[in-house]
Amino acid sequence: MESSVENVGHYDTDNGHCTTANGSCGSSTCGHGQHALRRAPWYGQHALRRAPWPLHLETGHAGCFQEQHRAKLCCSADREPLEVKCTDVVQAYIKRIEEINPLVNAVVKARFDAALQEAHHVDKLLSEGHGDEDSLQEKFPFLGVPFTVKEAFALHGGEGCVLGAACSVIGVGSDIGGSIRMPAFFNGVFGHKPTTGVVPNDGQFPNALGVRTEFLCTGPMCRYAEDLKPMLRVMAGPGVRKLKLDEKVSLEKVKFYCMEHDGGSVFVSPVDREILQAQRKVVEHLETQCGVQVQHITIHKMKYAFQIWSAMMSSRDSDGQEAQLFTDLLGDHGKPVWPLWELMKWFLGMSLHTIPAIALALTEKLMKLNPGGNAKLVSMGHSLRTEMMNLLGTDGILLYPSHPIVAPKHYSPLGMPFNFAYTGVFNVLGLPVTQCPLGLSSEGLPLGIQVVAGLHNDHLTLAMARYLEKAFGGWVCPGKS
């Protein structure tokens, strides 16, 4: 059996960026962080509790951070919280990255020196007494916490891998077809795709144009479910007013729906047996422990999720503007990419592009040849959105697989490049979705589930994430079975 550390990077091999939250949201270090400083015990409770190993700051010793260490450092009723500097915490995570990165290749833009300088600045800020603890926590809720950023934000970031390997506290991801939720699923961490239009997408490359601005989302990724809500609150900025994050959720009053697969699309793999078993355990737990009735449903249009996603990604926006072609993005403002030619080059080992990218470009070209069929699929997508919104309302949750198979080894997805339809369909529907880990498979690979709610009801999926973490254990420390 391969170790979890080696498996966490199987599919998410984008490369990461280490930084320290400095309170300047909207920059490349977006996020105001919850604290790692000597004068503020609340910072230690956040950052130290999320350390993946017993944090011996002098020795840099690494090992799994057990509950007794968490209690000893932060939560014991008869002990004061351990007080360390922001620079100590950042240095500890840098050591973790240096230890793990040769195995997972998740961080290539290290900027360690800059992160330490930022940490030193935060230490200095607090030591000089700029505001009391309560006002600082209110103004900069994540001040001083080290985090990583996905490469789409003009940086390089493999967020799922970095977080799953416990090399970062929190991470920022982007998602237009599942790029938050799929890596989170493969690496056994939490990832949230917010309701469309809540979190700004400023600073991403390539920038979404036309109708795709309605489908691209920026969202939080983390090992601990309780970090999702404060991260979303900061990332949303003024958009947080569209949500109900302060509304208390009683799961006993939520209407639960369950769908175990898409209905049998020929474009995607059948759902793995252990993924189905994990989802059924969730249903059983909800019914026995919460006393709710989970309704099993079939939504026939979900069988065409990939076709709907492809058609809507290529459709015109409300102003009639056409979406940018995927082949143009592959060309990166240079010569246009011809999918058939790239496919021939790929078989000869000469193409610079992956087979899923080439296949998506081919699909785009083929759909352009059938505008009538494309229009029908777009109409089907709008109908599916209405059906989903009517089903979920303001108090409904849908349980749906995060992916049809567990984390694949490199190159194994080549035969089924469109499995992302399980996540991508919710981008074109605009709904909030949280991927939640559900322990490990018999091979030691992460299992998980998507929790879906109606528009602007992100608070329901976030509350469900915390419940599932408590019930099923959440993130599993690498090396544990």
CSV table of C-alpha atoms in Angstrom, one decimal, residues 92-466:
chain,number,residue,atom,x,y,z
A,92,ALA,CA,7.7,25.6,11.1
A,93,TYR,CA,5.6,25.3,7.9
A,94,ILE,CA,8.6,26.1,5.7
A,95,LYS,CA,10.4,23.2,7.3
A,96,ARG,CA,7.4,21.0,6.6
A,97,ILE,CA,7.3,22.0,2.9
A,98,GLU,CA,11.0,21.4,2.6
A,99,GLU,CA,10.5,17.9,4.0
A,100,ILE,CA,7.5,16.9,1.9
A,101,ASN,CA,7.8,18.8,-1.3
A,102,PRO,CA,10.4,16.4,-2.9
A,103,LEU,CA,7.7,13.7,-2.7
A,104,VAL,CA,4.7,15.7,-4.0
A,105,ASN,CA,6.2,18.5,-6.1
A,106,ALA,CA,3.5,20.9,-5.0
A,107,VAL,CA,5.5,24.1,-4.3
A,108,VAL,CA,7.8,25.7,-6.9
A,109,LYS,CA,7.4,29.3,-6.1
A,110,ALA,CA,8.6,29.3,-2.5
A,111,ARG,CA,9.1,33.0,-1.6
A,112,PHE,CA,10.1,31.8,1.9
A,113,ASP,CA,12.3,34.8,2.6
A,114,ALA,CA,9.4,37.2,1.7
A,115,ALA,CA,7.0,35.2,3.9
A,116,LEU,CA,9.4,35.4,6.8
A,117,GLN,CA,9.8,39.2,6.3
A,118,GLU,CA,6.0,39.6,6.3
A,119,ALA,CA,5.8,37.4,9.5
A,120,HIS,CA,8.5,39.6,11.1
A,121,HIS,CA,6.5,42.7,10.2
A,122,VAL,CA,3.4,41.2,11.9
A,123,ASP,CA,5.4,40.4,15.0
A,124,LYS,CA,6.7,43.9,15.1
A,125,LEU,CA,3.2,45.3,14.6
A,126,LEU,CA,1.9,43.5,17.7
A,127,SER,CA,4.9,44.1,19.8
A,128,GLU,CA,4.5,47.8,19.4
A,129,GLY,CA,0.9,47.6,20.6
A,130,HIS,CA,-1.0,48.8,17.6
A,131,GLY,CA,-4.5,48.1,18.9
A,132,ASP,CA,-5.8,45.6,21.4
A,133,GLU,CA,-6.4,41.9,20.8
A,134,ASP,CA,-10.2,42.2,20.1
A,135,SER,CA,-9.9,45.1,17.6
A,136,LEU,CA,-7.1,43.4,15.7
A,137,GLN,CA,-9.0,40.2,15.5
A,138,GLU,CA,-12.0,42.0,14.2
A,139,LYS,CA,-10.0,44.0,11.7
A,140,PHE,CA,-7.6,41.3,10.6
A,141,PRO,CA,-9.1,37.9,11.3
A,142,PHE,CA,-6.3,36.0,9.6
A,143,LEU,CA,-3.4,38.3,10.4
A,144,GLY,CA,-0.1,36.3,10.4
A,145,VAL,CA,-1.4,32.9,9.3
A,146,PRO,CA,0.7,31.2,6.6
A,147,PHE,CA,-1.3,30.1,3.5
A,148,THR,CA,-0.8,29.1,-0.1
A,149,VAL,CA,-2.4,30.3,-3.4
A,150,LYS,CA,-3.3,28.4,-6.5
A,151,GLU,CA,-1.3,29.1,-9.6
A,152,ALA,CA,-4.3,30.6,-11.4
A,153,PHE,CA,-3.7,33.8,-9.4
A,154,ALA,CA,-0.5,34.7,-11.3
A,155,LEU,CA,1.3,32.4,-8.9
A,156,HIS,CA,1.9,28.7,-8.8
A,157,GLY,CA,-0.2,26.6,-6.4
A,158,GLY,CA,-1.2,22.9,-5.9
A,159,GLU,CA,-3.6,23.6,-3.2
A,160,GLY,CA,-5.1,20.2,-2.6
A,161,CYS,CA,-1.7,18.6,-2.4
A,162,VAL,CA,-0.1,21.2,-0.2
A,163,LEU,CA,-3.0,21.1,2.3
A,164,GLY,CA,-3.4,17.3,2.3
A,165,ALA,CA,0.3,17.0,3.0
A,166,ALA,CA,-0.1,19.5,5.9
A,167,CYS,CA,2.3,22.0,4.4
A,168,SER,CA,-0.1,24.9,4.7
A,169,VAL,CA,-2.8,26.2,7.1
A,170,ILE,CA,-5.3,27.4,4.5
A,171,GLY,CA,-5.4,27.9,0.7
A,172,VAL,CA,-7.1,29.9,-2.0
A,173,GLY,CA,-8.4,28.0,-5.1
A,174,SER,CA,-10.4,28.7,-8.3
A,175,ASP,CA,-13.0,26.6,-9.8
A,176,ILE,CA,-14.7,26.6,-13.2
A,177,GLY,CA,-15.1,22.9,-13.6
A,178,GLY,CA,-14.1,21.5,-10.3
A,179,SER,CA,-10.6,22.8,-9.7
A,180,ILE,CA,-11.3,23.4,-6.0
A,181,ARG,CA,-13.4,20.3,-5.3
A,182,MET,CA,-11.5,17.7,-7.3
A,183,PRO,CA,-8.1,18.4,-5.7
A,184,ALA,CA,-9.8,18.7,-2.3
A,185,PHE,CA,-11.4,15.3,-2.9
A,186,PHE,CA,-8.3,13.6,-4.1
A,187,ASN,CA,-6.3,14.9,-1.2
A,188,GLY,CA,-8.8,14.4,1.6
A,189,VAL,CA,-9.4,18.1,2.5
A,190,PHE,CA,-12.3,20.6,2.4
A,191,GLY,CA,-13.0,22.8,-0.6
A,192,HIS,CA,-15.9,25.2,-1.1
A,193,LYS,CA,-17.2,26.6,-4.4
A,194,PRO,CA,-19.3,29.6,-3.4
A,195,THR,CA,-22.5,30.7,-5.0
A,196,THR,CA,-21.6,32.4,-8.3
A,197,GLY,CA,-20.9,36.1,-8.0
A,198,VAL,CA,-20.1,36.2,-4.3
A,199,VAL,CA,-16.3,36.2,-4.3
A,200,PRO,CA,-14.3,38.4,-6.7
A,201,ASN,CA,-12.2,36.6,-9.3
A,202,ASP,CA,-9.7,39.5,-9.7
A,203,GLY,CA,-6.1,38.6,-10.4
A,204,GLN,CA,-6.7,35.2,-12.1
A,205,PHE,CA,-5.0,34.0,-15.2
A,206,PRO,CA,-6.4,33.4,-17.7
A,207,ASN,CA,-9.2,35.8,-16.9
A,208,ALA,CA,-12.7,34.6,-17.6
A,209,LEU,CA,-14.6,36.4,-20.4
A,210,GLY,CA,-18.2,36.5,-21.5
A,211,VAL,CA,-20.5,33.9,-20.0
A,212,ARG,CA,-17.7,32.2,-18.2
A,213,THR,CA,-17.5,35.0,-15.7
A,214,GLU,CA,-20.8,33.5,-14.4
A,215,PHE,CA,-19.2,30.1,-13.9
A,216,LEU,CA,-15.7,30.8,-12.5
A,217,CYS,CA,-15.5,30.9,-8.7
A,218,THR,CA,-12.8,31.7,-6.2
A,219,GLY,CA,-13.1,29.9,-2.9
A,220,PRO,CA,-11.4,28.5,0.3
A,221,MET,CA,-9.6,25.2,0.8
A,222,CYS,CA,-8.5,23.9,4.2
A,223,ARG,CA,-8.0,20.9,6.4
A,224,TYR,CA,-10.5,21.9,9.0
A,225,ALA,CA,-14.1,22.7,8.3
A,226,GLU,CA,-14.4,25.4,10.8
A,227,ASP,CA,-11.9,27.5,8.7
A,228,LEU,CA,-14.2,27.6,5.7
A,229,LYS,CA,-16.7,30.2,7.0
A,230,PRO,CA,-14.2,32.8,8.2
A,231,MET,CA,-12.2,32.4,5.0
A,232,LEU,CA,-15.3,32.8,2.9
A,233,ARG,CA,-16.3,35.9,4.9
A,234,VAL,CA,-13.0,37.6,4.2
A,235,MET,CA,-12.7,36.5,0.6
A,236,ALA,CA,-16.2,37.6,-0.3
A,237,GLY,CA,-15.7,41.2,1.0
A,238,PRO,CA,-18.8,43.2,0.3
A,239,GLY,CA,-20.3,40.2,-1.5
A,240,VAL,CA,-20.8,38.5,1.9
A,241,ARG,CA,-24.0,40.5,2.3
A,242,LYS,CA,-25.5,38.2,-0.3
A,243,LEU,CA,-25.1,35.2,2.0
A,244,LYS,CA,-26.5,34.2,5.4
A,245,LEU,CA,-23.3,33.1,7.2
A,246,ASP,CA,-24.6,34.2,10.6
A,247,GLU,CA,-27.8,32.3,10.4
A,248,LYS,CA,-27.9,29.3,12.7
A,249,VAL,CA,-28.4,25.9,10.9
A,250,SER,CA,-30.5,23.1,12.5
A,251,LEU,CA,-29.8,20.0,10.4
A,252,GLU,CA,-32.9,18.4,11.8
A,253,LYS,CA,-34.9,21.0,9.8
A,254,VAL,CA,-33.0,20.6,6.6
A,255,LYS,CA,-34.5,18.7,3.7
A,256,PHE,CA,-32.0,16.1,2.5
A,257,TYR,CA,-31.8,14.6,-1.0
A,258,CYS,CA,-29.4,12.0,-2.3
A,259,MET,CA,-28.3,11.1,-5.8
A,260,GLU,CA,-25.6,8.3,-6.1
A,261,HIS,CA,-24.6,8.8,-9.7
A,262,ASP,CA,-25.4,10.8,-12.8
A,263,GLY,CA,-27.6,8.2,-14.4
A,264,GLY,CA,-25.0,6.5,-16.5
A,265,SER,CA,-23.4,8.9,-18.9
A,266,VAL,CA,-21.1,7.3,-21.5
A,267,PHE,CA,-18.6,10.1,-21.0
A,268,VAL,CA,-17.7,9.4,-17.4
A,269,SER,CA,-16.7,6.4,-15.3
A,270,PRO,CA,-19.1,4.4,-13.1
A,271,VAL,CA,-19.0,5.5,-9.5
A,272,ASP,CA,-16.5,3.5,-7.5
A,273,ARG,CA,-18.0,1.0,-5.0
A,274,GLU,CA,-16.3,2.5,-1.9
A,275,ILE,CA,-17.4,6.0,-2.8
A,276,LEU,CA,-21.0,4.8,-3.0
A,277,GLN,CA,-20.6,3.0,0.4
A,278,ALA,CA,-19.2,6.2,2.0
A,279,GLN,CA,-22.2,8.2,0.7
A,280,ARG,CA,-24.6,5.5,2.0
A,281,LYS,CA,-23.0,5.7,5.4
A,282,VAL,CA,-23.6,9.5,5.4
A,283,VAL,CA,-27.3,8.9,4.6
A,284,GLU,CA,-27.6,6.2,7.3
A,285,HIS,CA,-25.9,8.5,9.9
A,286,LEU,CA,-28.2,11.4,9.1
A,287,GLU,CA,-31.3,9.2,9.4
A,288,THR,CA,-30.3,7.5,12.6
A,289,GLN,CA,-28.6,10.3,14.4
A,290,CYS,CA,-30.5,13.4,13.2
A,291,GLY,CA,-33.8,11.7,12.7
A,292,VAL,CA,-34.2,13.1,9.2
A,293,GLN,CA,-35.5,11.4,6.1
A,294,VAL,CA,-33.1,11.5,3.2
A,295,GLN,CA,-35.0,11.3,-0.1
A,296,HIS,CA,-33.3,9.4,-2.9
A,297,ILE,CA,-33.9,11.2,-6.2
A,298,THR,CA,-33.1,10.8,-9.9
A,299,ILE,CA,-32.6,14.0,-12.0
A,300,HIS,CA,-32.5,12.7,-15.5
A,301,LYS,CA,-30.7,15.8,-17.0
A,302,MET,CA,-27.6,15.1,-14.8
A,303,LYS,CA,-26.8,12.3,-17.3
A,304,TYR,CA,-25.9,15.0,-19.7
A,305,ALA,CA,-23.8,17.0,-17.3
A,306,PHE,CA,-20.7,17.0,-19.5
A,307,GLN,CA,-22.6,18.1,-22.6
A,308,ILE,CA,-24.5,20.8,-20.7
A,309,TRP,CA,-21.2,22.1,-19.2
A,310,SER,CA,-19.5,22.2,-22.6
A,311,ALA,CA,-22.4,23.9,-24.3
A,312,MET,CA,-22.9,26.5,-21.6
A,313,MET,CA,-19.2,27.3,-21.4
A,314,SER,CA,-19.3,28.1,-25.2
A,315,SER,CA,-22.6,30.0,-25.2
A,316,ARG,CA,-23.1,33.8,-25.5
A,317,ASP,CA,-23.6,36.0,-22.5
A,318,SER,CA,-26.6,38.3,-22.0
A,319,ASP,CA,-25.0,40.9,-24.2
A,320,GLY,CA,-24.5,38.5,-27.0
A,321,GLN,CA,-20.7,38.2,-26.5
A,322,GLU,CA,-19.2,34.9,-27.5
A,323,ALA,CA,-17.1,33.0,-25.0
A,324,GLN,CA,-13.4,32.8,-25.6
A,325,LEU,CA,-12.4,29.6,-27.3
A,326,PHE,CA,-10.5,27.1,-25.3
A,327,THR,CA,-8.2,26.6,-28.3
A,328,ASP,CA,-7.3,30.3,-28.0
A,329,LEU,CA,-6.4,29.8,-24.3
A,330,LEU,CA,-4.2,26.9,-25.2
A,331,GLY,CA,-2.4,29.1,-27.7
A,332,ASP,CA,-1.7,31.6,-24.9
A,333,HIS,CA,-2.1,34.6,-27.2
A,334,GLY,CA,0.2,33.0,-29.8
A,335,LYS,CA,-0.6,30.8,-32.8
A,336,PRO,CA,-4.0,29.1,-32.6
A,337,VAL,CA,-4.0,25.4,-31.5
A,338,TRP,CA,-5.5,22.9,-33.9
A,339,PRO,CA,-6.8,20.0,-31.8
A,340,LEU,CA,-6.5,17.2,-34.4
A,341,TRP,CA,-2.9,18.2,-35.1
A,342,GLU,CA,-2.1,18.4,-31.4
A,343,LEU,CA,-3.7,14.9,-31.0
A,344,MET,CA,-1.3,13.5,-33.6
A,345,LYS,CA,1.6,15.2,-32.0
A,346,TRP,CA,0.5,13.8,-28.6
A,347,PHE,CA,0.7,10.3,-29.9
A,348,LEU,CA,4.2,11.0,-31.0
A,349,GLY,CA,5.1,12.5,-27.7
A,350,MET,CA,5.6,16.0,-29.2
A,351,SER,CA,2.5,18.0,-28.0
A,352,LEU,CA,2.9,20.5,-25.2
A,353,HIS,CA,-0.7,19.8,-24.1
A,354,THR,CA,-2.4,17.1,-22.1
A,355,ILE,CA,-4.8,14.7,-23.6
A,356,PRO,CA,-7.8,16.0,-21.5
A,357,ALA,CA,-7.0,19.5,-22.8
A,358,ILE,CA,-6.9,18.3,-26.4
A,359,ALA,CA,-10.1,16.3,-26.0
A,360,LEU,CA,-11.9,19.3,-24.6
A,361,ALA,CA,-10.7,21.4,-27.5
A,362,LEU,CA,-11.9,18.8,-29.9
A,363,THR,CA,-15.3,18.7,-28.2
A,364,GLU,CA,-15.5,22.5,-28.5
A,365,LYS,CA,-14.8,22.3,-32.2
A,366,LEU,CA,-17.4,19.6,-32.7
A,367,MET,CA,-20.1,21.4,-30.8
A,368,LYS,CA,-19.5,24.5,-33.0
A,369,LEU,CA,-20.5,22.3,-36.0
A,370,ASN,CA,-23.9,21.7,-34.5
A,371,PRO,CA,-25.4,25.0,-33.3
A,372,GLY,CA,-28.9,23.6,-33.1
A,373,GLY,CA,-27.9,20.8,-30.8
A,374,ASN,CA,-25.7,23.2,-28.8
A,375,ALA,CA,-28.7,25.5,-28.2
A,376,LYS,CA,-30.8,22.6,-27.0
A,377,LEU,CA,-28.1,21.7,-24.5
A,378,VAL,CA,-28.0,25.3,-23.2
A,379,SER,CA,-31.7,25.3,-22.8
A,380,MET,CA,-31.5,22.0,-21.0
A,381,GLY,CA,-28.9,23.6,-18.7
A,382,HIS,CA,-31.2,26.5,-17.8
A,383,SER,CA,-34.0,24.0,-17.2
A,384,LEU,CA,-31.8,21.9,-14.9
A,385,ARG,CA,-30.9,25.1,-13.0
A,386,THR,CA,-34.6,25.8,-12.4
A,387,GLU,CA,-35.3,22.2,-11.4
A,388,MET,CA,-32.4,22.3,-8.9
A,389,MET,CA,-33.4,25.6,-7.4
A,390,ASN,CA,-37.0,24.5,-7.0
A,391,LEU,CA,-35.9,21.3,-5.4
A,392,LEU,CA,-33.4,22.8,-2.9
A,393,GLY,CA,-35.2,26.1,-2.2
A,394,THR,CA,-33.7,27.8,0.9
A,395,ASP,CA,-33.6,24.7,3.2
A,396,GLY,CA,-32.5,21.8,1.0
A,397,ILE,CA,-29.2,19.9,0.7
A,398,LEU,CA,-28.2,17.5,-2.1
A,399,LEU,CA,-25.6,14.8,-1.4
A,400,TYR,CA,-23.7,13.9,-4.6
A,401,PRO,CA,-20.4,12.1,-5.4
A,402,SER,CA,-17.4,14.4,-5.6
A,403,HIS,CA,-15.9,12.3,-8.4
A,404,PRO,CA,-16.7,8.8,-9.8
A,405,ILE,CA,-13.3,7.3,-8.9
A,406,VAL,CA,-10.8,7.8,-6.1
A,407,ALA,CA,-7.5,9.7,-6.7
A,408,PRO,CA,-6.0,8.2,-9.9
A,409,LYS,CA,-2.3,7.8,-10.5
A,410,HIS,CA,-0.7,9.9,-13.2
A,411,TYR,CA,-1.9,9.3,-16.7
A,412,SER,CA,-4.6,6.8,-15.7
A,413,PRO,CA,-7.5,9.3,-16.4
A,414,LEU,CA,-6.5,9.6,-20.1
A,415,GLY,CA,-9.3,7.2,-21.1
A,416,MET,CA,-11.9,9.1,-19.2
A,417,PRO,CA,-11.0,12.8,-19.4
A,418,PHE,CA,-14.5,14.1,-18.7
A,419,ASN,CA,-15.0,12.7,-15.2
A,420,PHE,CA,-14.9,16.3,-14.0
A,421,ALA,CA,-18.5,16.5,-15.1
A,422,TYR,CA,-19.5,15.5,-11.6
A,423,THR,CA,-18.2,18.8,-10.3
A,424,GLY,CA,-18.4,21.0,-13.5
A,425,VAL,CA,-22.2,20.8,-13.8
A,426,PHE,CA,-22.6,22.8,-10.6
A,427,ASN,CA,-20.4,25.6,-12.0
A,428,VAL,CA,-22.9,26.3,-14.8
A,429,LEU,CA,-25.8,26.0,-12.3
A,430,GLY,CA,-24.2,28.6,-10.0
A,431,LEU,CA,-24.9,26.6,-6.9
A,432,PRO,CA,-22.7,26.6,-3.7
A,433,VAL,CA,-21.0,23.2,-3.2
A,434,THR,CA,-18.7,22.0,-0.4
A,435,GLN,CA,-16.5,18.9,-0.9
A,436,CYS,CA,-16.1,17.1,2.4
A,437,PRO,CA,-13.7,14.3,3.2
A,438,LEU,CA,-15.1,11.0,4.5
A,439,GLY,CA,-12.0,9.0,5.6
A,440,LEU,CA,-9.9,6.7,3.5
A,441,SER,CA,-10.6,3.8,1.1
A,442,SER,CA,-9.2,0.3,1.6
A,443,GLU,CA,-6.1,1.4,-0.4
A,444,GLY,CA,-5.6,4.4,1.9
A,445,LEU,CA,-6.9,7.0,-0.6
A,446,PRO,CA,-9.3,9.7,0.4
A,447,LEU,CA,-13.1,9.4,0.1
A,448,GLY,CA,-15.5,12.3,0.0
A,449,ILE,CA,-18.9,13.8,-0.9
A,450,GLN,CA,-20.3,17.0,-2.4
A,451,VAL,CA,-22.8,18.9,-0.4
A,452,VAL,CA,-25.0,21.2,-2.6
A,453,ALA,CA,-27.4,23.9,-1.6
A,454,GLY,CA,-29.6,26.5,-3.3
A,455,LEU,CA,-28.3,29.9,-4.4
A,456,HIS,CA,-26.8,32.0,-1.6
A,457,ASN,CA,-27.4,29.2,0.9
A,458,ASP,CA,-23.7,28.5,1.4
A,459,HIS,CA,-24.3,28.5,5.2
A,460,LEU,CA,-26.1,25.2,4.8
A,461,THR,CA,-23.2,23.4,3.1
A,462,LEU,CA,-20.6,24.9,5.5
A,463,ALA,CA,-22.7,23.7,8.5
A,464,MET,CA,-23.0,20.2,6.9
A,465,ALA,CA,-19.2,20.2,6.4
A,466,ARG,CA,-18.6,20.7,10.1
